[in-house]
């Protein structure tokens, strides 16, 4: 029979993996997914204790957690898209200029390799034949 401690162990493992992933990764998408994993660990705790105590309060909290997580996912996706379009990188260390005033910048122990040069956008050839241009000094007919 699966008891309360089994659920709590699974929730603790989920939360721990999410916490380690959030603290060690620098990619915004990975950090977001790790935060979601931590929320799911908390939700399992609420459900386990609600079942153990025989009330529905934990399940109601889980519904709120899921609603907040859905809103967070939409806002995080929009933020990730905007930051990627602006900086062409999802690395958190690139966004040092977004910190509060007076907070010193975080210095990476292992610096990132330099970014590869950006390729020039392709130019399409004009369609059709280019019209003949008149000379500036030519008479108008």
C-alpha positions as MATLAB code, in Angstrom:
seq = 'XXXXXXXXXXXXXXXXXXXXXXXXXXXXXXXXXXXXXXXXXXXXXXXXXXXXXXXXXXXXXXXXXXXXXXXXXXXXXXXXXXXXXXXXXXXXXXXXXXXXXXXXXXXXXXXXXXXXXXXXXXXXXXXXXXXXXXXXXXXXX';
ca = [
       0.000    0.000    0.000;
       1.265    3.456   -0.887;
       1.421    5.666    2.177;
       1.858    9.357    2.845;
       5.650    9.079    3.015;
       5.847    7.722   -0.515;
       4.046   10.785   -1.896;
       6.185   13.094    0.206;
       9.345   11.387   -1.054;
       8.295   11.804   -4.699;
       7.371   15.444   -4.045;
      10.701   16.090   -2.310;
      12.600   14.504   -5.197;
      10.703   16.619   -7.741;
      11.288   19.776   -5.735;
      14.980   18.949   -5.214;
      15.606   18.228   -8.899;
      13.808   21.452   -9.807;
      15.808   23.462   -7.273;
      19.161   22.055   -8.391;
      18.257   22.621  -12.029;
      17.119   26.198  -11.358;
      20.300   27.073   -9.467;
      22.766   25.427  -11.844;
      21.376   26.216  -15.301;
      21.608   29.537  -17.127;
      19.125   28.938  -19.941;
      15.840   30.786  -19.362;
      13.671   27.963  -20.694;
      15.391   25.364  -18.513;
      15.054   27.622  -15.475;
      11.353   28.076  -16.201;
      10.806   24.318  -16.520;
      12.657   23.726  -13.238;
      10.438   26.276  -11.483;
       7.399   24.426  -12.841;
       8.845   21.162  -11.519;
       9.165   22.719   -8.058;
       5.523   23.853   -8.221;
       4.441   20.308   -9.097;
       6.353   18.971   -6.088;
       4.474   21.397   -3.842;
       1.177   20.377   -5.471;
       1.861   16.710   -4.728;
       2.522   17.651   -1.086;
      -0.811   19.479   -0.871;
      -2.658   16.526   -2.409;
      -0.950   13.988   -0.170;
      -1.753   15.894    3.012;
      -5.323   16.551    1.862;
      -5.858   12.827    1.341;
      -4.131   11.981    4.616;
      -6.321   14.395    6.619;
      -9.483   13.636    4.625;
     -10.347   17.205    3.573;
     -10.480   19.056    0.266;
      -8.472   22.144    1.203;
      -5.269   20.766   -0.327;
      -7.057   20.014   -3.587;
      -8.389   23.572   -3.719;
      -4.859   24.896   -3.239;
      -3.677   22.674   -6.083;
      -6.324   24.175   -8.369;
      -4.981   27.629   -7.517;
      -1.415   26.441   -8.119;
      -2.388   25.105  -11.540;
      -4.142   28.361  -12.447;
      -1.125   30.410  -11.366;
       1.219   28.057  -13.242;
      -0.833   28.456  -16.431;
      -0.680   32.256  -16.149;
       3.025   32.077  -15.366;
       3.628   29.903  -18.425;
       1.993   32.445  -20.733;
       3.862   35.399  -19.267;
       7.177   33.515  -19.170;
       6.826   32.446  -22.791;
       6.149   36.031  -23.859;
       9.109   37.280  -21.802;
      11.418   34.622  -23.233;
      10.396   35.494  -26.808;
      10.964   39.226  -26.236;
      14.336   38.711  -24.552;
      15.504   36.345  -27.287;
      14.482   38.765  -30.031;
      16.336   41.590  -28.317;
      19.535   39.807  -27.295;
      19.664   36.697  -29.529;
      20.482   34.608  -26.445;
      18.598   32.803  -23.692;
      21.587   32.837  -21.329;
      20.789   34.590  -18.060;
      24.289   36.055  -17.733;
      23.680   38.151  -20.861;
      20.951   40.100  -19.041;
      23.167   41.681  -16.347;
      21.850   45.154  -17.231;
      18.359   44.225  -15.905;
      19.502   44.037  -12.268;
      18.535   46.631   -9.650;
      20.511   49.806   -9.142;
      23.374   49.285   -6.715;
      23.507   45.496   -7.117;
      26.923   44.397   -8.342;
      27.016   42.248  -11.492;
      27.403   38.508  -11.138;
      30.726   37.324  -12.504;
      30.798   33.854  -14.024;
      33.622   31.599  -12.940;
      33.671   29.961  -16.355;
      33.220   32.628  -19.050;
      31.131   31.872  -22.081;
      32.748   31.473  -25.481;
      32.362   34.494  -27.745;
      29.222   34.568  -29.843;
      29.658   33.581  -33.492;
      29.366   36.423  -35.998;
      25.854   36.978  -37.234;
      25.125   36.083  -40.827;
      23.953   38.851  -43.084;
      20.298   38.736  -44.093;
      19.782   37.501  -47.662;
      18.788   40.039  -50.321;
      16.326   39.055  -52.995;
      16.914   40.043  -56.603;
      14.379   42.565  -57.897;
      11.570   41.109  -59.983;
      11.175   42.156  -63.622;
      13.293   44.511  -65.676;
      14.475   47.726  -64.135;
      12.926   50.721  -65.963;
      15.167   53.003  -68.010;
      16.131   56.166  -66.159;
      16.258   59.544  -67.814;
      19.332   61.690  -67.635;
      19.010   64.788  -65.437;
      19.928   67.187  -68.256;
      17.650   65.551  -70.876;
      14.774   67.553  -72.332;
      11.254   66.632  -71.339;
       9.078   65.653  -74.249;
];
